Amino acid sequence: MTYADTIKHLSSRYNLPQTKIKEILKSSTIIIKNILDQDIGISIPGLGTFHTHVVQKRKYYNPYYKCLMLLPQKRVIHFRASSSLKDEIKDTRIVK
Amino acid sequence: MNQKLTFTELVEKIANETGAARQLIHNLLLDEVQLVKEDLKRDGVATIHGLGHFRLTWHKARPGHNPQTGEEIEIPAHSSVNFKTQADLGRYINRQYDHLKPQMVKGDVQNEGDKTIISKPIESEIAPEYEPYPEKGKKKKRSRFWIALFLLIFIIIILFVIIRTCTEKPGTKLSKSTVSKKVKEKETVLPQAAEKIESPITEDKIRIGTPGSHHTVIPGDNLWKISSRYYTQGELWPNIYRANLNQISNPDVLIPDSRILVPDLIGKPGAWTRKDVEDISAGFIEAYLFYKNRNRTKALNCLWVVHKWDATQVIAKYHSKINSNDLESVKNIPGTPRIK
């Protein structure tokens, strides 16, 4: 389901204009971004938790330049699925 | 991670930001989560706009150990969820590290084939030995630059050659040295040919012609032009046609580079001898015979000239080939031929 489909679905369900739904979802995304940027974790029931951690600088082999490179440190977002989500999808197998 | 934001606090923040009811935001977010779950179950992929993508990964059943008891257990096949951050979000939270770029390690490779050394810890002392990371695509840009330069030079050379060849074409201006060179070449190589071409320019020579002289046909030539050039009268072209019946099948078409005979005429314009009149008339009769079944106007015109010249002997000679009706019809046409 695309972003537009999600907005249409929620708009019809709550009988609200799509612009209002869009505004709420957009502000929620911005707030989540800012919270993660402040190194604060977020827990969303039914989905899981998001938090950030710093990956230290490290060496790696670059196959293109065929030499060792030093990758600087960076922050990454880590997601841990909630137990309810795990239970729901554990038997789901998508065959493509 | 020291702090953690609860869902209630998140809803409160969003409500303060948007001014919407908390219950509405609560329900909206939970519904969105539900949609993500449905997408995952249906497609194996789900997206939260602005955050990232969720993807299901299938793990086969494998043997394992209970870490507490050490007992061997069978881990059943199952799916797990992987999350991949959107690039925008990744850049946003890493903007404080924007100044840090990957760097090439100098002189630190003991065994290039052994790639396991990439996990070695990094000491702060080795940092000055690093070289700036070569920017991606720099090699390609360099190669493109050289290719473009080569193409430019190639095009310039081609243009130079074209311009030079154009300047050497006849009718265009040449430098003095080139002109003198070419004139000398012509004078030395083709003196006789030059004389032949230049000789008909004088009117007397043109009119009289050289007995048995030949003319080499050039593109654009026709019998009228050749007749004008040698006899000063284009109307006498049938005389040339008659003399070259063996190689001119169509008087309207001449093959370039072919040599045709320009027969000599004894008299002068206005004072043709009887032999000249008979020869020219015979040429007109040959032209008539050619045009008889092709172009009636031209055919009658040729026959009319013969009739007006009163070339009875010639008409009698070709009597069997001339259509009597044509002969009768040209007798009634008034006027005099333009041939002097």
CSV table of N, CA and C in Angstrom, one decimal, chain A residues 86 89-90 92, chain B residues 55-59 78-82:
chain,number,residue,atom,x,y,z
A,86,LYS,N,6.1,-10.2,16.1
A,86,LYS,CA,6.9,-11.4,15.8
A,86,LYS,C,5.9,-12.6,15.7
A,89,ILE,N,3.8,-12.6,12.5
A,89,ILE,CA,4.5,-12.9,11.2
A,89,ILE,C,5.4,-14.1,11.2
A,90,LYS,N,5.5,-14.8,12.3
A,90,LYS,CA,6.5,-15.8,12.3
A,90,LYS,C,6.2,-17.0,11.3
A,92,THR,N,4.6,-16.5,8.5
A,92,THR,CA,4.3,-15.9,7.2
A,92,THR,C,5.5,-16.1,6.3
B,55,ARG,N,10.8,-5.3,6.0
B,55,ARG,CA,10.8,-6.4,5.1
B,55,ARG,C,10.9,-7.7,5.9
B,56,LEU,N,10.2,-8.7,5.4
B,56,LEU,CA,10.2,-10.0,6.0
B,56,LEU,C,11.3,-10.9,5.5
B,57,THR,N,12.0,-11.6,6.4
B,57,THR,CA,13.1,-12.5,6.0
B,57,THR,C,12.7,-13.9,6.5
B,58,TRP,N,12.8,-14.9,5.7
B,58,TRP,CA,12.5,-16.2,6.0
B,58,TRP,C,13.7,-17.0,6.5
B,59,HIS,N,13.7,-17.6,7.6
B,59,HIS,CA,14.8,-18.4,8.2
B,59,HIS,C,14.4,-19.9,8.2
B,78,HIS,N,11.1,-19.8,10.6
B,78,HIS,CA,10.3,-18.7,11.0
B,78,HIS,C,10.7,-17.4,10.2
B,79,SER,N,9.8,-16.4,10.3
B,79,SER,CA,10.1,-15.1,9.6
B,79,SER,C,10.5,-14.1,10.6
B,80,SER,N,11.3,-13.2,10.2
B,80,SER,CA,11.7,-12.1,11.0
B,80,SER,C,11.6,-10.8,10.2
B,81,VAL,N,11.5,-9.7,11.0
B,81,VAL,CA,11.3,-8.4,10.3
B,81,VAL,C,12.6,-7.6,10.3
B,82,ASN,N,13.0,-7.1,9.2
B,82,ASN,CA,14.2,-6.2,9.1
B,82,ASN,C,13.7,-4.8,8.7
